Amino acid sequence: MRDLRNLFLLLVLTSVSLACREEKTAKNLIYVGPKSELTDIDMVYSDSARTVVRMVTPSQITLYSEDRVYPKEVKLWFYDKMGNVTSQIRGDSAHFFKQRNSYKLMGNVQIFNVQQEETLKTEEFTWLPEEKRVFTEKPVQIRTKKEIIYGVGMDAAQDFTHYSLRHVTNSVLTVESLPTD
């Protein structure tokens, strides 16, 4: 009988000690990493089966907010209705903001207007696809065939066919023709 009592006491103590342990389950863990990671992106945006924009980048990280981060170089090509490239854009990295439906390109951003042979350089700009425009608050340099224009802030059509500087600085240089980069 005494052995039975000892066995019962051992079972009760074991049950109590197991019940007092902190339960560690998967429900206590929260994943905070990206939703997905893609490599070697070559994406085409179209309208009525016509290519409007092409984007190429080595890496895309999609967050749970549906924002997308492009940590490496991003290249964009804009096309006219005939399928011709009107402008080319590149930046060291970019971020797509889902709620605002906007892209921010950052680091050594360059826009080249193929038809007018003009190049814009800045450190960052925002692209609003629905409004088909780009803008920046940062300093810009625009290089045309005959002049280099410096300013701060710019608004432009996404294909860079039309643009305006918010503030032109006093360093406009006019020459017969400039060597190309």
PDB file of C-alpha atoms in Angstrom:
ATOM      1  CA  MET A   1       0.000   0.000   0.000  1.00  0.00           C
ATOM      2  CA  ARG A   2       2.834   2.302   0.828  1.00  0.00           C
ATOM      3  CA  ASP A   3       4.348   1.706  -2.640  1.00  0.00           C
ATOM      4  CA  LEU A   4       1.019   2.577  -4.202  1.00  0.00           C
ATOM      5  CA  ARG A   5       0.876   5.816  -2.213  1.00  0.00           C
ATOM      6  CA  ASN A   6       4.437   6.716  -3.265  1.00  0.00           C
ATOM      7  CA  LEU A   7       3.617   5.973  -6.880  1.00  0.00           C
ATOM      8  CA  PHE A   8       0.474   8.147  -6.688  1.00  0.00           C
ATOM      9  CA  LEU A   9       2.465  10.976  -5.073  1.00  0.00           C
ATOM     10  CA  LEU A  10       5.123  10.725  -7.782  1.00  0.00           C
ATOM     11  CA  LEU A  11       2.471  10.935 -10.511  1.00  0.00           C
ATOM     12  CA  VAL A  12       0.831  13.989  -8.916  1.00  0.00           C
ATOM     13  CA  LEU A  13       4.151  15.824  -8.498  1.00  0.00           C
ATOM     14  CA  THR A  14       5.156  15.026 -12.086  1.00  0.00           C
ATOM     15  CA  SER A  15       1.814  16.294 -13.404  1.00  0.00           C
ATOM     16  CA  VAL A  16       2.068  19.513 -11.390  1.00  0.00           C
ATOM     17  CA  SER A  17       5.630  20.200 -12.540  1.00  0.00           C
ATOM     18  CA  LEU A  18       4.691  19.646 -16.206  1.00  0.00           C
ATOM     19  CA  ALA A  19       1.617  21.865 -15.880  1.00  0.00           C
ATOM     20  CA  CYS A  20       3.701  24.725 -14.463  1.00  0.00           C
ATOM     21  CA  ARG A  21       6.124  24.791 -17.393  1.00  0.00           C
ATOM     22  CA  GLU A  22       5.853  27.697 -19.836  1.00  0.00           C
ATOM     23  CA  GLU A  23       4.325  26.483 -23.039  1.00  0.00           C
ATOM     24  CA  LYS A  24       6.522  27.315 -26.026  1.00  0.00           C
ATOM     25  CA  THR A  25       4.598  26.886 -29.233  1.00  0.00           C
ATOM     26  CA  ALA A  26       4.702  28.328 -32.713  1.00  0.00           C
ATOM     27  CA  LYS A  27       1.893  30.738 -31.828  1.00  0.00           C
ATOM     28  CA  ASN A  28       4.368  32.743 -29.690  1.00  0.00           C
ATOM     29  CA  LEU A  29       6.703  33.291 -32.672  1.00  0.00           C
ATOM     30  CA  ILE A  30       6.113  36.161 -35.093  1.00  0.00           C
ATOM     31  CA  TYR A  31       7.873  36.201 -38.472  1.00  0.00           C
ATOM     32  CA  VAL A  32       9.121  39.686 -39.340  1.00  0.00           C
ATOM     33  CA  GLY A  33      11.021  38.958 -42.540  1.00  0.00           C
ATOM     34  CA  PRO A  34       9.972  39.590 -46.124  1.00  0.00           C
ATOM     35  CA  LYS A  35       6.880  38.020 -47.644  1.00  0.00           C
ATOM     36  CA  SER A  36       8.831  37.020 -50.746  1.00  0.00           C
ATOM     37  CA  GLU A  37      12.155  37.547 -52.484  1.00  0.00           C
ATOM     38  CA  LEU A  38      12.544  37.404 -56.263  1.00  0.00           C
ATOM     39  CA  THR A  39      15.660  37.610 -58.406  1.00  0.00           C
ATOM     40  CA  ASP A  40      16.387  38.644 -61.992  1.00  0.00           C
ATOM     41  CA  ILE A  41      13.197  40.675 -62.480  1.00  0.00           C
ATOM     42  CA  ASP A  42      12.225  41.701 -66.025  1.00  0.00           C
ATOM     43  CA  MET A  43       8.720  43.148 -65.681  1.00  0.00           C
ATOM     44  CA  VAL A  44       6.568  44.782 -68.381  1.00  0.00           C
ATOM     45  CA  TYR A  45       3.701  47.183 -67.618  1.00  0.00           C
ATOM     46  CA  SER A  46       1.178  47.293 -70.429  1.00  0.00           C
ATOM     47  CA  ASP A  47      -1.982  49.141 -71.367  1.00  0.00           C
ATOM     48  CA  SER A  48      -4.372  47.523 -73.872  1.00  0.00           C
ATOM     49  CA  ALA A  49      -1.711  44.919 -74.767  1.00  0.00           C
ATOM     50  CA  ARG A  50       0.805  47.678 -75.540  1.00  0.00           C
ATOM     51  CA  THR A  51       4.085  47.935 -73.599  1.00  0.00           C
ATOM     52  CA  VAL A  52       4.231  51.195 -71.654  1.00  0.00           C
ATOM     53  CA  VAL A  53       7.088  50.585 -69.203  1.00  0.00           C
ATOM     54  CA  ARG A  54       9.702  47.862 -68.760  1.00  0.00           C
ATOM     55  CA  MET A  55      11.578  47.428 -65.467  1.00  0.00           C
ATOM     56  CA  VAL A  56      14.701  45.303 -64.968  1.00  0.00           C
ATOM     57  CA  THR A  57      16.399  44.711 -61.605  1.00  0.00           C
ATOM     58  CA  PRO A  58      18.409  41.880 -60.024  1.00  0.00           C
ATOM     59  CA  SER A  59      16.362  41.699 -56.816  1.00  0.00           C
ATOM     60  CA  GLN A  60      12.866  42.437 -55.456  1.00  0.00           C
ATOM     61  CA  ILE A  61      11.818  41.994 -51.837  1.00  0.00           C
ATOM     62  CA  THR A  62       8.082  42.118 -51.089  1.00  0.00           C
ATOM     63  CA  LEU A  63       7.146  43.097 -47.534  1.00  0.00           C
ATOM     64  CA  TYR A  64       3.950  42.114 -45.690  1.00  0.00           C
ATOM     65  CA  SER A  65       2.624  45.648 -46.285  1.00  0.00           C
ATOM     66  CA  GLU A  66       2.889  44.783 -50.024  1.00  0.00           C
ATOM     67  CA  ASP A  67       5.592  47.463 -50.379  1.00  0.00           C
ATOM     68  CA  ARG A  68       8.451  46.287 -52.581  1.00  0.00           C
ATOM     69  CA  VAL A  69      12.132  47.027 -52.042  1.00  0.00           C
ATOM     70  CA  TYR A  70      14.626  46.914 -54.898  1.00  0.00           C
ATOM     71  CA  PRO A  71      17.998  46.935 -53.100  1.00  0.00           C
ATOM     72  CA  LYS A  72      20.097  46.843 -56.282  1.00  0.00           C
ATOM     73  CA  GLU A  73      20.170  48.785 -59.535  1.00  0.00           C
ATOM     74  CA  VAL A  74      16.798  49.462 -61.182  1.00  0.00           C
ATOM     75  CA  LYS A  75      16.409  50.271 -64.887  1.00  0.00           C
ATOM     76  CA  LEU A  76      13.208  51.548 -66.513  1.00  0.00           C
ATOM     77  CA  TRP A  77      12.334  52.065 -70.174  1.00  0.00           C
ATOM     78  CA  PHE A  78       9.287  54.110 -71.207  1.00  0.00           C
ATOM     79  CA  TYR A  79       7.642  53.470 -74.591  1.00  0.00           C
ATOM     80  CA  ASP A  80       5.457  55.595 -76.871  1.00  0.00           C
ATOM     81  CA  LYS A  81       2.307  54.335 -78.651  1.00  0.00           C
ATOM     82  CA  MET A  82       4.407  53.052 -81.556  1.00  0.00           C
ATOM     83  CA  GLY A  83       6.539  50.897 -79.243  1.00  0.00           C
ATOM     84  CA  ASN A  84       9.628  53.115 -79.419  1.00  0.00           C
ATOM     85  CA  VAL A  85      11.706  53.816 -76.304  1.00  0.00           C
ATOM     86  CA  THR A  86      11.201  57.476 -75.323  1.00  0.00           C
ATOM     87  CA  SER A  87      13.283  57.523 -72.153  1.00  0.00           C
ATOM     88  CA  GLN A  88      15.535  55.379 -70.003  1.00  0.00           C
ATOM     89  CA  ILE A  89      15.885  55.701 -66.227  1.00  0.00           C
ATOM     90  CA  ARG A  90      18.298  54.079 -63.809  1.00  0.00           C
ATOM     91  CA  GLY A  91      18.902  54.291 -60.057  1.00  0.00           C
ATOM     92  CA  ASP A  92      21.057  52.450 -57.526  1.00  0.00           C
ATOM     93  CA  SER A  93      17.955  51.213 -55.654  1.00  0.00           C
ATOM     94  CA  ALA A  94      14.209  51.815 -55.355  1.00  0.00           C
ATOM     95  CA  HIS A  95      11.186  51.387 -53.105  1.00  0.00           C
ATOM     96  CA  PHE A  96       7.562  50.868 -54.195  1.00  0.00           C
ATOM     97  CA  PHE A  97       4.974  52.205 -51.723  1.00  0.00           C
ATOM     98  CA  LYS A  98       1.750  50.207 -52.183  1.00  0.00           C
ATOM     99  CA  GLN A  99      -0.602  52.615 -50.354  1.00  0.00           C
ATOM    100  CA  ARG A 100       0.550  55.599 -52.422  1.00  0.00           C
ATOM    101  CA  ASN A 101       1.192  53.601 -55.612  1.00  0.00           C
ATOM    102  CA  SER A 102       4.514  55.379 -56.035  1.00  0.00           C
ATOM    103  CA  TYR A 103       8.121  54.445 -56.676  1.00  0.00           C
ATOM    104  CA  LYS A 104      11.114  56.244 -55.198  1.00  0.00           C
ATOM    105  CA  LEU A 105      14.404  55.738 -57.038  1.00  0.00           C
ATOM    106  CA  MET A 106      17.513  56.554 -55.034  1.00  0.00           C
ATOM    107  CA  GLY A 107      21.227  56.970 -55.616  1.00  0.00           C
ATOM    108  CA  ASN A 108      22.793  58.230 -58.843  1.00  0.00           C
ATOM    109  CA  VAL A 109      19.446  58.528 -60.645  1.00  0.00           C
ATOM    110  CA  GLN A 110      19.744  59.285 -64.361  1.00  0.00           C
ATOM    111  CA  ILE A 111      16.978  59.933 -66.868  1.00  0.00           C
ATOM    112  CA  PHE A 112      17.850  59.950 -70.563  1.00  0.00           C
ATOM    113  CA  ASN A 113      15.363  61.332 -73.094  1.00  0.00           C
ATOM    114  CA  VAL A 114      16.160  59.348 -76.222  1.00  0.00           C
ATOM    115  CA  GLN A 115      14.393  61.655 -78.699  1.00  0.00           C
ATOM    116  CA  GLN A 116      15.789  64.955 -77.377  1.00  0.00           C
ATOM    117  CA  GLU A 117      19.130  63.476 -76.276  1.00  0.00           C
ATOM    118  CA  GLU A 118      18.892  65.123 -72.856  1.00  0.00           C
ATOM    119  CA  THR A 119      20.114  63.653 -69.575  1.00  0.00           C
ATOM    120  CA  LEU A 120      18.905  64.528 -66.097  1.00  0.00           C
ATOM    121  CA  LYS A 121      20.934  63.548 -63.021  1.00  0.00           C
ATOM    122  CA  THR A 122      19.768  63.682 -59.408  1.00  0.00           C
ATOM    123  CA  GLU A 123      20.107  61.686 -56.188  1.00  0.00           C
ATOM    124  CA  GLU A 124      16.459  60.648 -55.899  1.00  0.00           C
ATOM    125  CA  PHE A 125      13.090  61.060 -57.536  1.00  0.00           C
ATOM    126  CA  THR A 126       9.537  59.804 -57.187  1.00  0.00           C
ATOM    127  CA  TRP A 127       7.528  58.213 -59.996  1.00  0.00           C
ATOM    128  CA  LEU A 128       3.719  58.295 -59.854  1.00  0.00           C
ATOM    129  CA  PRO A 129       2.567  55.753 -62.495  1.00  0.00           C
ATOM    130  CA  GLU A 130      -1.146  56.665 -62.333  1.00  0.00           C
ATOM    131  CA  GLU A 131      -0.351  60.349 -62.917  1.00  0.00           C
ATOM    132  CA  LYS A 132       2.406  59.488 -65.422  1.00  0.00           C
ATOM    133  CA  ARG A 133       4.801  61.946 -63.842  1.00  0.00           C
ATOM    134  CA  VAL A 134       8.062  62.101 -61.912  1.00  0.00           C
ATOM    135  CA  PHE A 135       9.365  64.711 -59.491  1.00  0.00           C
ATOM    136  CA  THR A 136      12.164  65.460 -57.062  1.00  0.00           C
ATOM    137  CA  GLU A 137      12.948  67.997 -54.355  1.00  0.00           C
ATOM    138  CA  LYS A 138      16.689  67.337 -54.725  1.00  0.00           C
ATOM    139  CA  PRO A 139      19.327  69.197 -56.786  1.00  0.00           C
ATOM    140  CA  VAL A 140      19.285  68.288 -60.476  1.00  0.00           C
ATOM    141  CA  GLN A 141      21.558  68.652 -63.480  1.00  0.00           C
ATOM    142  CA  ILE A 142      20.085  68.650 -66.984  1.00  0.00           C
ATOM    143  CA  ARG A 143      22.469  68.204 -69.884  1.00  0.00           C
ATOM    144  CA  THR A 144      21.136  69.129 -73.327  1.00  0.00           C
ATOM    145  CA  LYS A 145      23.025  69.251 -76.618  1.00  0.00           C
ATOM    146  CA  LYS A 146      24.094  72.833 -75.935  1.00  0.00           C
ATOM    147  CA  GLU A 147      23.816  73.567 -72.231  1.00  0.00           C
ATOM    148  CA  ILE A 148      24.054  72.264 -68.705  1.00  0.00           C
ATOM    149  CA  ILE A 149      21.340  73.516 -66.372  1.00  0.00           C
ATOM    150  CA  TYR A 150      21.507  73.199 -62.597  1.00  0.00           C
ATOM    151  CA  GLY A 151      18.500  73.542 -60.335  1.00  0.00           C
ATOM    152  CA  VAL A 152      16.701  72.310 -57.263  1.00  0.00           C
ATOM    153  CA  GLY A 153      13.399  70.457 -57.579  1.00  0.00           C
ATOM    154  CA  MET A 154      11.849  69.245 -60.795  1.00  0.00           C
ATOM    155  CA  ASP A 155       8.505  68.090 -62.166  1.00  0.00           C
ATOM    156  CA  ALA A 156       8.309  66.103 -65.406  1.00  0.00           C
ATOM    157  CA  ALA A 157       6.273  63.764 -67.553  1.00  0.00           C
ATOM    158  CA  GLN A 158       7.283  60.159 -66.817  1.00  0.00           C
ATOM    159  CA  ASP A 159       8.839  59.893 -70.280  1.00  0.00           C
ATOM    160  CA  PHE A 160      10.799  63.142 -69.674  1.00  0.00           C
ATOM    161  CA  THR A 161       9.339  64.772 -72.805  1.00  0.00           C
ATOM    162  CA  HIS A 162       8.300  67.834 -70.753  1.00  0.00           C
ATOM    163  CA  TYR A 163       9.869  69.093 -67.520  1.00  0.00           C
ATOM    164  CA  SER A 164      10.144  72.171 -65.375  1.00  0.00           C
ATOM    165  CA  LEU A 165      12.660  73.096 -62.711  1.00  0.00           C
ATOM    166  CA  ARG A 166      11.320  74.617 -59.501  1.00  0.00           C
ATOM    167  CA  HIS A 167      14.438  76.697 -58.894  1.00  0.00           C
ATOM    168  CA  VAL A 168      17.147  77.268 -61.491  1.00  0.00           C
ATOM    169  CA  THR A 169      20.484  78.163 -59.946  1.00  0.00           C
ATOM    170  CA  ASN A 170      22.784  80.716 -61.565  1.00  0.00           C
ATOM    171  CA  SER A 171      24.992  78.108 -63.206  1.00  0.00           C
ATOM    172  CA  VAL A 172      23.561  77.754 -66.708  1.00  0.00           C
ATOM    173  CA  LEU A 173      26.283  77.165 -69.296  1.00  0.00           C
ATOM    174  CA  THR A 174      25.591  77.689 -73.006  1.00  0.00           C
ATOM    175  CA  VAL A 175      28.065  76.449 -75.620  1.00  0.00           C
ATOM    176  CA  GLU A 176      28.112  75.498 -79.307  1.00  0.00           C
ATOM    177  CA  SER A 177      28.013  71.778 -78.539  1.00  0.00           C
ATOM    178  CA  LEU A 178      28.949  69.653 -75.569  1.00  0.00           C
ATOM    179  CA  PRO A 179      30.899  66.430 -75.745  1.00  0.00           C
ATOM    180  CA  THR A 180      28.777  63.429 -74.837  1.00  0.00           C
ATOM    181  CA  ASP A 181      29.480  61.361 -71.721  1.00  0.00           C
TER     182      ASP A 181
END
